[in-house]
Short mmCIF file of C-alpha atoms and ligand atoms in Angstrom, two decimals:
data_model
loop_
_atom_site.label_atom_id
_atom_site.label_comp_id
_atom_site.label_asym_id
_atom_site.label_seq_id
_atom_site.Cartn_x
_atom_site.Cartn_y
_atom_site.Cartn_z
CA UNK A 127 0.00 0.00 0.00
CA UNK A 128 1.02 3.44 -0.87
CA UNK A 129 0.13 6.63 1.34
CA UNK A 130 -0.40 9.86 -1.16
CA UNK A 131 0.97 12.35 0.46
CA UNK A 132 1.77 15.49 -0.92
CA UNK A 133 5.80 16.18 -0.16
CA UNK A 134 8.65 18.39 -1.45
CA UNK A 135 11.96 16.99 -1.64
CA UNK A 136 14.42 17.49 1.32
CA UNK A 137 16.68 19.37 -1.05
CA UNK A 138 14.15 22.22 -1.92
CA UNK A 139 13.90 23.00 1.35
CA UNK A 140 17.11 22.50 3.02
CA UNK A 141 20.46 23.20 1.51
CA UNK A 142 23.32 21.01 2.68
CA UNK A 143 25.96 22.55 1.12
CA UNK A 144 27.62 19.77 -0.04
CA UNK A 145 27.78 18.47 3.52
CA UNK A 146 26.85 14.85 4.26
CA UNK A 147 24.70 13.53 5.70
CA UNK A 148 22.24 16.44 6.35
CA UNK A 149 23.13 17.28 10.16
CA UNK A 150 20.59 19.07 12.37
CA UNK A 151 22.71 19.86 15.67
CA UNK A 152 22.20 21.71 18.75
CA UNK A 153 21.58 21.35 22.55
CA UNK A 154 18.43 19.57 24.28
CA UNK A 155 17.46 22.46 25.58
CA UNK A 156 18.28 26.34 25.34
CA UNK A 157 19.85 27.07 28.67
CA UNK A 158 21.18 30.26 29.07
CA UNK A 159 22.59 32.88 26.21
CA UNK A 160 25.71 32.34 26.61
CA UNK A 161 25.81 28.38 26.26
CA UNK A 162 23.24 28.43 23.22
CA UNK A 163 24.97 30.89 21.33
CA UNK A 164 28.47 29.72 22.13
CA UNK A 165 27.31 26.13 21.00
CA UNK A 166 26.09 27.16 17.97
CA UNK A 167 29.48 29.28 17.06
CA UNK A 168 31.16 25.50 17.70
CA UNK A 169 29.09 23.94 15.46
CA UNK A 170 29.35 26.42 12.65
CA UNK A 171 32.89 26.21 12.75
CA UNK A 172 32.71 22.30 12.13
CA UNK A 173 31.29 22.89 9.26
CA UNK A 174 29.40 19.37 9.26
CA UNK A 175 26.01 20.82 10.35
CA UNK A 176 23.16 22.32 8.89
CA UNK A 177 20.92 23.47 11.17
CA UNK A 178 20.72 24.53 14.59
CA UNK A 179 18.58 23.00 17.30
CA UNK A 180 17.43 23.80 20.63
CA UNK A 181 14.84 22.70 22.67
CA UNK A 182 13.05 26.02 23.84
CA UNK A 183 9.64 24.59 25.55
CA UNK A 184 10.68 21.19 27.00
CA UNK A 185 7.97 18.39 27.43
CA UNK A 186 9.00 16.62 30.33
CA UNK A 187 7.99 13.46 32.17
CA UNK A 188 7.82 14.81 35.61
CA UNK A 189 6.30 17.39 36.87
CA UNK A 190 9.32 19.91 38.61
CA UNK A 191 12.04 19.24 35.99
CA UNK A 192 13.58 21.79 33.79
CA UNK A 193 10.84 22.58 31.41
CA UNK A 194 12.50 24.74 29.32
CA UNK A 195 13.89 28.44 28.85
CA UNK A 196 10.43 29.86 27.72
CA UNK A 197 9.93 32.86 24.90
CA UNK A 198 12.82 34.39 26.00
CA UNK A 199 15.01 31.45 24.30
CA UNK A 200 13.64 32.82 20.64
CA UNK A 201 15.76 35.49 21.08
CA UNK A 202 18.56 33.99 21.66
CA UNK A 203 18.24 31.64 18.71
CA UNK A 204 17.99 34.61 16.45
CA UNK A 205 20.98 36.04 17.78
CA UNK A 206 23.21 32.47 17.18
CA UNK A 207 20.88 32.52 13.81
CA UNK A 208 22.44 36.23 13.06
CA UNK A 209 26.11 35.57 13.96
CA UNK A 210 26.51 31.76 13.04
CA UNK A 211 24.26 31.57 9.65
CA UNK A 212 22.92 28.31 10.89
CA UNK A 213 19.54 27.89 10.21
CA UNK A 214 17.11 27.23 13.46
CA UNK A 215 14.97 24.47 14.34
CA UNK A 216 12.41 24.19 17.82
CA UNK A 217 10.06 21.95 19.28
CA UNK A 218 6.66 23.07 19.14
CA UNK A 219 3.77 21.45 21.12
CA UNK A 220 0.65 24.31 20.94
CA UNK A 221 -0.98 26.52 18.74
CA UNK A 222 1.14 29.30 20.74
CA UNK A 223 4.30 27.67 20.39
CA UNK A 224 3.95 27.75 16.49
CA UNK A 225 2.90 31.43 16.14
CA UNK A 226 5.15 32.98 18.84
CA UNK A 227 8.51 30.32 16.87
CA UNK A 228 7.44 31.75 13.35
CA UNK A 229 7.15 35.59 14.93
CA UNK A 230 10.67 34.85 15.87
CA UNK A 231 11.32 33.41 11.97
CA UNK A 232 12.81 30.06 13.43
CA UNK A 233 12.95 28.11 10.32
CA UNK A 234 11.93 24.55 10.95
CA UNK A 235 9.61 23.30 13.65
CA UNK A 236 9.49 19.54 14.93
CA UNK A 237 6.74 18.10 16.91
CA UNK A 238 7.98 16.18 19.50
CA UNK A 239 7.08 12.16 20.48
CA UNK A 240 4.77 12.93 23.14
CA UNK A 241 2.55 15.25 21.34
CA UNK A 242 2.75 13.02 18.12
CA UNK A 243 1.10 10.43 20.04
CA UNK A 244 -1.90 12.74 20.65
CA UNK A 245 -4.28 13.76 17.39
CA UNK A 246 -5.86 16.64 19.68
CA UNK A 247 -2.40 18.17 20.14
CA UNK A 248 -1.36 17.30 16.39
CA UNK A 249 -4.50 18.55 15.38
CA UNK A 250 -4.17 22.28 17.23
CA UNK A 251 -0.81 22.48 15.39
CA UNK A 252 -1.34 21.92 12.52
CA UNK A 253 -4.68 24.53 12.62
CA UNK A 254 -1.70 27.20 13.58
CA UNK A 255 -0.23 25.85 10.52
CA UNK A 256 -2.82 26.59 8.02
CA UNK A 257 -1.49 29.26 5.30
CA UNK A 258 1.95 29.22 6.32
CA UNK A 259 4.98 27.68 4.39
CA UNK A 260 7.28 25.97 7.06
CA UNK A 261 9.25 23.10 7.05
CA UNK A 262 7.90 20.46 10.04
CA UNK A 263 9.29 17.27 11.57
CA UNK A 264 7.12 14.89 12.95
CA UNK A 265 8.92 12.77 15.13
CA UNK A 266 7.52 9.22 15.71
CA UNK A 267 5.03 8.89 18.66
CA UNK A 268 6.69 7.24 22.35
CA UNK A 269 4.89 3.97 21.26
CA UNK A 270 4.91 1.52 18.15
CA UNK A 271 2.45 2.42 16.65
CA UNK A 272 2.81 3.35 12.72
CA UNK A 273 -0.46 4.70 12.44
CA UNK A 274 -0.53 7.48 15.02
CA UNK A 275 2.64 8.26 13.57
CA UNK A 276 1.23 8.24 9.60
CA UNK A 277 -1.90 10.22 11.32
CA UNK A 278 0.11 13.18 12.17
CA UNK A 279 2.19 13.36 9.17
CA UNK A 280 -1.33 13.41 7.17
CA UNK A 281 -2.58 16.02 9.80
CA UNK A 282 -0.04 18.31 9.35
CA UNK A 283 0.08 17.50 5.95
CA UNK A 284 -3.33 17.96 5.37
CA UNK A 285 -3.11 21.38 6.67
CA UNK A 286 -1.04 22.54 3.25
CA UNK A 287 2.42 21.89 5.02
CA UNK A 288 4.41 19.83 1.77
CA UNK A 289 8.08 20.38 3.45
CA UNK A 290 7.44 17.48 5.57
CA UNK A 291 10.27 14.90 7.15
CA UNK A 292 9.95 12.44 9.86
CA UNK A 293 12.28 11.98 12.43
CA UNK A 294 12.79 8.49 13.60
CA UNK A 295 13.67 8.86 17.53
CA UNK A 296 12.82 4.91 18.77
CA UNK A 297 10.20 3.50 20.69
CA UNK A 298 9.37 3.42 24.65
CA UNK A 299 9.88 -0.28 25.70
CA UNK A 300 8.94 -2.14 28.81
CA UNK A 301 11.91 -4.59 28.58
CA UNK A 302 14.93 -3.15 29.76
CA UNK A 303 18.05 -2.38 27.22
CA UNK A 304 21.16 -0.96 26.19
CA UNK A 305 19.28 2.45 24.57
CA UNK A 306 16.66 4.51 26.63
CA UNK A 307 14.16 3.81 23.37
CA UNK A 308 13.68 1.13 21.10
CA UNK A 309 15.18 1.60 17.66
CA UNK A 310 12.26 -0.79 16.22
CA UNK A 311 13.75 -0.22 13.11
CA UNK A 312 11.31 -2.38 11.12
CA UNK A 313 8.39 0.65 12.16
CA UNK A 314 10.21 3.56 10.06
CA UNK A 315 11.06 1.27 6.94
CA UNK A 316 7.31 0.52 7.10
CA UNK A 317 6.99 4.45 7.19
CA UNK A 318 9.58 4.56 4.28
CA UNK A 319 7.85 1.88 2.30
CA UNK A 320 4.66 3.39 2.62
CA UNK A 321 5.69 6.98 1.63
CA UNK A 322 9.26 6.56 -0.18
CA UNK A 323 9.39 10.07 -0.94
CA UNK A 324 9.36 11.04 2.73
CA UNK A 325 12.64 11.95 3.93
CA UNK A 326 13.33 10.19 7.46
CA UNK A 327 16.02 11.72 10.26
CA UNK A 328 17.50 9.55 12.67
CA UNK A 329 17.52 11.11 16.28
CA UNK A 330 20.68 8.58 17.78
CA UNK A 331 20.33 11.04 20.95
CA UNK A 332 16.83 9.82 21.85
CA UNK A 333 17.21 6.44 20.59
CA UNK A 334 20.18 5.35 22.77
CA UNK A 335 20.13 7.90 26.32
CA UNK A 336 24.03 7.04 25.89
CA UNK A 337 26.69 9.01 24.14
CA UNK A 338 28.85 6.46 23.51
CA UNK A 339 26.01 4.63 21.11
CA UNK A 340 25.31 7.34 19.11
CA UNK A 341 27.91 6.48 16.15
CA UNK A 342 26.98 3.07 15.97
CA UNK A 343 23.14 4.01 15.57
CA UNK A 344 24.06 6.66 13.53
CA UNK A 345 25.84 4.78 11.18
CA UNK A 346 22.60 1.99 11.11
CA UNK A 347 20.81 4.38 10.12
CA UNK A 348 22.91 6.05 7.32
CA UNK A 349 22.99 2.34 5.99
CA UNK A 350 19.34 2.13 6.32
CA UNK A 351 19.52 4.99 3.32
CA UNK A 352 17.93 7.17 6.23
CA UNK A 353 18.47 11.00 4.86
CA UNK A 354 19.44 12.83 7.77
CA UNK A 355 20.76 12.65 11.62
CA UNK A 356 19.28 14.73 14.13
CA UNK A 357 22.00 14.77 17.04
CA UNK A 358 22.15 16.59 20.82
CA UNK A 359 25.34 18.76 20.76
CA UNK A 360 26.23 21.17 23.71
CA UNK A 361 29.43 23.54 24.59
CA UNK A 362 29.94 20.73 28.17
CA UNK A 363 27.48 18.09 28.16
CA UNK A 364 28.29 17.00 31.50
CA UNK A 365 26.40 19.72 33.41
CA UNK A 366 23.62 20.14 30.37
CA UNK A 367 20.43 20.51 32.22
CA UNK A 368 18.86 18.27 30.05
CA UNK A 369 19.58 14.87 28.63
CA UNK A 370 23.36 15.42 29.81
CA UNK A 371 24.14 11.40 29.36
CA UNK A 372 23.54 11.80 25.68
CA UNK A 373 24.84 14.71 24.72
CA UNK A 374 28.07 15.45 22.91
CA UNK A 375 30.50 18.10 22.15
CA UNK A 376 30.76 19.67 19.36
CA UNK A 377 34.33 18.11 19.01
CA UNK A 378 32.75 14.91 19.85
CA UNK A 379 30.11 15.43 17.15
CA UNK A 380 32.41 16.23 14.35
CA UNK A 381 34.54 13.03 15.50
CA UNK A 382 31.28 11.06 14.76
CA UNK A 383 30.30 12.33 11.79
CA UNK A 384 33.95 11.66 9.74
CA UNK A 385 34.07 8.45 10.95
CA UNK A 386 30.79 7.58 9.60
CA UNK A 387 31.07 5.23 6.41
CA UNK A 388 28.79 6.95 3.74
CA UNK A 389 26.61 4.94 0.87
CA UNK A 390 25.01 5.46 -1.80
CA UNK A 391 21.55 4.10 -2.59
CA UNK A 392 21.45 4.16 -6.03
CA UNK A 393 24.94 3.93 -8.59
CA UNK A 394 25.44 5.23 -11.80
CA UNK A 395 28.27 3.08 -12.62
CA UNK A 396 26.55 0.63 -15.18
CA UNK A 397 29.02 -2.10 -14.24
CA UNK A 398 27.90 -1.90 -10.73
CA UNK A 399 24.41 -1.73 -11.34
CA UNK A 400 24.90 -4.93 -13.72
CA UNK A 401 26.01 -6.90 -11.11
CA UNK A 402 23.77 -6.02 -8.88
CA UNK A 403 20.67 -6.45 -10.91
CA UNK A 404 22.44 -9.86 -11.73
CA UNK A 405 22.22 -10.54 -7.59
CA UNK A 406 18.58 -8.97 -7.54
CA UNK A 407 17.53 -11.84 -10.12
CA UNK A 408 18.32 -14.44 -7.97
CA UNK A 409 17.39 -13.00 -4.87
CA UNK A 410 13.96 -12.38 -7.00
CA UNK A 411 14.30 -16.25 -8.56
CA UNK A 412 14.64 -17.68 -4.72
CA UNK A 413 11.98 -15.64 -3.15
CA UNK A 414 9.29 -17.07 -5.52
CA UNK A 415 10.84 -20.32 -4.41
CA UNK A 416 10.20 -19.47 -1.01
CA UNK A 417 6.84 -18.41 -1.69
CA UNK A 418 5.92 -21.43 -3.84
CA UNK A 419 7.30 -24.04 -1.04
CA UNK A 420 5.55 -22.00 1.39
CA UNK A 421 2.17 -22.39 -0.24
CA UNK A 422 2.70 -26.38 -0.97
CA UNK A 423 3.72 -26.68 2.99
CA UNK A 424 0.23 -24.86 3.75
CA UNK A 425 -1.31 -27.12 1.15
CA UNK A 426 -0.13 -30.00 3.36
CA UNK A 427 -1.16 -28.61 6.67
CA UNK A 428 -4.47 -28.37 5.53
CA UNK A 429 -4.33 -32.26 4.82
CA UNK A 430 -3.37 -32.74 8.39
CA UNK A 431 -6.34 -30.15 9.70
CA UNK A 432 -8.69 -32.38 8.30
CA UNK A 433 -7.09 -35.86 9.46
CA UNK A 434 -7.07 -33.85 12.76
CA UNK A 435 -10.95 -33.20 12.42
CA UNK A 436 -11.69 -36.98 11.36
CA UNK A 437 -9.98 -38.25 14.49
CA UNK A 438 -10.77 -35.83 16.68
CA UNK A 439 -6.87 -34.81 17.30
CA UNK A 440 -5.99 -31.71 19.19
CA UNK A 441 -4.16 -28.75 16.62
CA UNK A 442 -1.46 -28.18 19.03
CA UNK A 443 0.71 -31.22 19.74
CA UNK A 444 3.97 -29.73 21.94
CA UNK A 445 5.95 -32.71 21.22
CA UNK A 446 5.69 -31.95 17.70
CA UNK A 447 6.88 -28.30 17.41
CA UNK A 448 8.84 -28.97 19.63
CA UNK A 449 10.62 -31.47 17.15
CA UNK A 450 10.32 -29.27 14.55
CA UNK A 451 12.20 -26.48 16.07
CA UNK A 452 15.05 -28.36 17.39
CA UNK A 453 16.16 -30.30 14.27
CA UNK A 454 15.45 -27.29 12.21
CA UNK A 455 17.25 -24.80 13.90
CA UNK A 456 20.05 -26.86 14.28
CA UNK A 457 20.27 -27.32 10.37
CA UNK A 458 19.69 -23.73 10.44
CA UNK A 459 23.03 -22.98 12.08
CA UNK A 460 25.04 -25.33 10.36
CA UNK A 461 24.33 -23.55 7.36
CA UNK A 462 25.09 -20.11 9.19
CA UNK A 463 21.58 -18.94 9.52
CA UNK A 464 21.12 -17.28 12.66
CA UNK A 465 19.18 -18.91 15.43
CA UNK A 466 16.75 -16.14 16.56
CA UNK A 467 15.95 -15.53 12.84
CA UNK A 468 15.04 -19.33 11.97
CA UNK A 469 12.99 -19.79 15.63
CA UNK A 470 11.24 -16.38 14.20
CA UNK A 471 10.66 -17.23 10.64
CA UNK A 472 9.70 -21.21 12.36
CA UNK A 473 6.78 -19.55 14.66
CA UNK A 474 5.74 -17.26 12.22
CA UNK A 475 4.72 -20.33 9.82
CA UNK A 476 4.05 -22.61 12.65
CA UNK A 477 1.00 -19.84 13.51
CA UNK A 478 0.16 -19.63 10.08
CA UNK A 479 -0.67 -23.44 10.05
CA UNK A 480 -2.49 -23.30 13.53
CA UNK A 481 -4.44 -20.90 11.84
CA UNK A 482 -5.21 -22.51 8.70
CA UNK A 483 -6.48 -26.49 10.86
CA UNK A 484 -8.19 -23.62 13.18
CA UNK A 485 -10.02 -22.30 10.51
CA UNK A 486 -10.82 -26.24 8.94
CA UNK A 487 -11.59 -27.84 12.24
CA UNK A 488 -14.06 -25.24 12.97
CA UNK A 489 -15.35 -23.16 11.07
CA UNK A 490 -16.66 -20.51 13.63
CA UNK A 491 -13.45 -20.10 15.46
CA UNK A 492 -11.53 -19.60 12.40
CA UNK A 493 -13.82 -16.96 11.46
CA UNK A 494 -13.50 -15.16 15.07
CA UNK A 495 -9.01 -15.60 14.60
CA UNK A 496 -9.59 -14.10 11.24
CA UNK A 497 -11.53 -11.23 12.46
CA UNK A 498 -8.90 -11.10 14.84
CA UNK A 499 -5.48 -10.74 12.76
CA UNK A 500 -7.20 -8.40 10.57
CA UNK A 501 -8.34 -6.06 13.40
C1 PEP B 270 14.06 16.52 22.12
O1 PEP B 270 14.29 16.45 20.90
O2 PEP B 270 14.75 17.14 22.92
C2 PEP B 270 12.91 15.74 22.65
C3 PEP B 270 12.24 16.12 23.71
O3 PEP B 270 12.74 14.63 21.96
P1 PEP B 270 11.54 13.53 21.93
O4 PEP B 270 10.29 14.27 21.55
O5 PEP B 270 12.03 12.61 20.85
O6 PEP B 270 11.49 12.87 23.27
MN1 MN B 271 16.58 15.85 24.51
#
């Protein structure tokens, strides 16, 4: 499926300069004058980045915490704006925020993961946003879900904005792990394969809490062709009143950014493309395979389903899958496919086929599963 939105290309409304990747730097938050400006003169003089960020109205997730600089922070972004060249970008989260940021002619606004994740809030921006010609980032919502995220891109889209981006900043996540949000990759290629023209920015900052993680996300997601990297930069992150763990200096940032291996998508070399159109025919050649064994095995389960009926067999037998799993995943690694991946790909057909004798031993319950998965 294909979402029509109605976008402008990243390069209309951005210029990189040559630089790459597209860089969009700057502290958490707007502190004081001093440290906002000063940061921004550091980051102008690496001459990797290409706009300047700053949180200026912080949402936080307790009540009491630094909530950010307020109005007054504007003004200091015009000034670093003035001196440094850099063009600005802020968080906005109200209908205020976006009128008193464009008085102020920030350049690019973002909406920010909590506020994506709420279509009143989306909603009141995007009303501010009628008439005017801004670029926005929608970042995804705190949790998985594709559609909230889609929902506010179309919202603020919808509202006549076309210099749209999304900015992929990971998922919250019960389960406890090495990055204070879930990457979840597979959710923002789903973005990018329902709206390939949308340009997607990788946020490493949010996505791993942890400075020392930020080059290896950031180079994921530079090989997941993602266009951009949004990344926390401040003059001494150690007492930043914000995020601190995960910002880095502008030193720091210009250490991860040339040390980043670039690619390109697409090649104009015909030799190159040769061979790899050679490699995309059999790649094609074995996934119809794939598909075509896949469809016999089903044809075969369905056998089974109604031997089951006949003799009044259970679906489930443990022992079975059991079986199955263990001989197959050790076959699995002795021809280097990775464990996790064949247990995965193993339950995902294995559910399929409880599904399909489900549906064949009775008739009513496979109609309630189907309603079910297609929820
Ligand atoms: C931020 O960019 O500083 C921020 C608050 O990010 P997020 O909305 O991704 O939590
Ligand atoms: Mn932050």
């Amino acid at each position: 499926m294909k979402l029509n939105l109605n976008i402008q290309p990243l390069n209309t409304w951005i210029n990189k300069e040559g630089k790459q990747p597209l860089l969009i730097a700057g502290p958490c938050s707007a502190e004081t004058e001093d440290q906002l400006v000063a940061t921004a003169h550091l980051l102008a003089k690496t001459g990797k980045v290409t706009a300047l960020r700053a949180g200026i109205w912080k949402p936080r997730t307790r009540p009491g915490e630094f909530e950010g600089i307020g109005s007054i922070g504007l003004e200091w972004l015009k000034r670093a704006k003035a001196e440094t060249g850099l063009p600005t970008a802020v968080e906005v989260a109200t209908a205020k925020h976006v009128e008193e940021a464009l008085a102020a002619g920030v350049d690019i606004l973002w909406v920010g993961a909590r506020s994506t994740a709420n279509p009143f809030t989306v909603q009141e921006i995007a009303d501010a946003l009628k008439g005017v010609d801004v670029p926005v980032m929608v970042k995804n919502p705190v949790n998985p879900d594709l559609s909230l995220w889609v929902g506010a891109l179309e919202r603020i889209n919808n509202a006549g904005i076309t210099k749209l981006a999304a900015i992929h900043r990971g998922f919250s996540s019960y389960e406890k792990s090495a990055f204070r949000n879930e990457p979840m990759w597979d959710v923002a290629i789903s973005l990018k394969t329902l709206v390939p023209e949308l340009p997607i920015i990788n946020d490493p900052s949010h996505i791993t809490g942890n400075r020392d993680l930020i080059a290896y996300i950031s180079q994921k997601a530079i090989d997941l062709d993602m266009q951009g990297l949004m990344i926390e930069s401040h003059i001494d992150p150690t007492v930043a009143w914000t995020d601190a763990k995960q910002q880095v200096t502008p030193a720091a940032l210009t250490d991860i950014i040339n040390n980043l291996t670039l690619r390109k998508p697409e090649t104009r070399n015909t030799e190159i493309n040769d061979k790899l159109g050679e490699l995309r025919n059999q790649i094609d050649k074995i996934d119809d395979l794939l598909i075509q064994k896949l469809a016999e095995r089903m044809q075969i389960v369905e056998k089974i389903g109604n031997y089951k009926k006949d003799n009044n067999l259970t679906i489930l037998q443990v022992n079975r899958w059991d079986e199955i799993l263990h001989k197959r995943i050790g076959y699995a690694k002795a021809l280097k496919l990775g464990a996790e991946f064949t247990e995965k790909f193993l339950e995902l057909v294995h559910n399929e086929s409880i599904r399909k004798q489900t549906e064949i031993m009775n008739a009513e319950a496979g109609q309630v599963e189907e309603k079910l998965t297609h929820a």
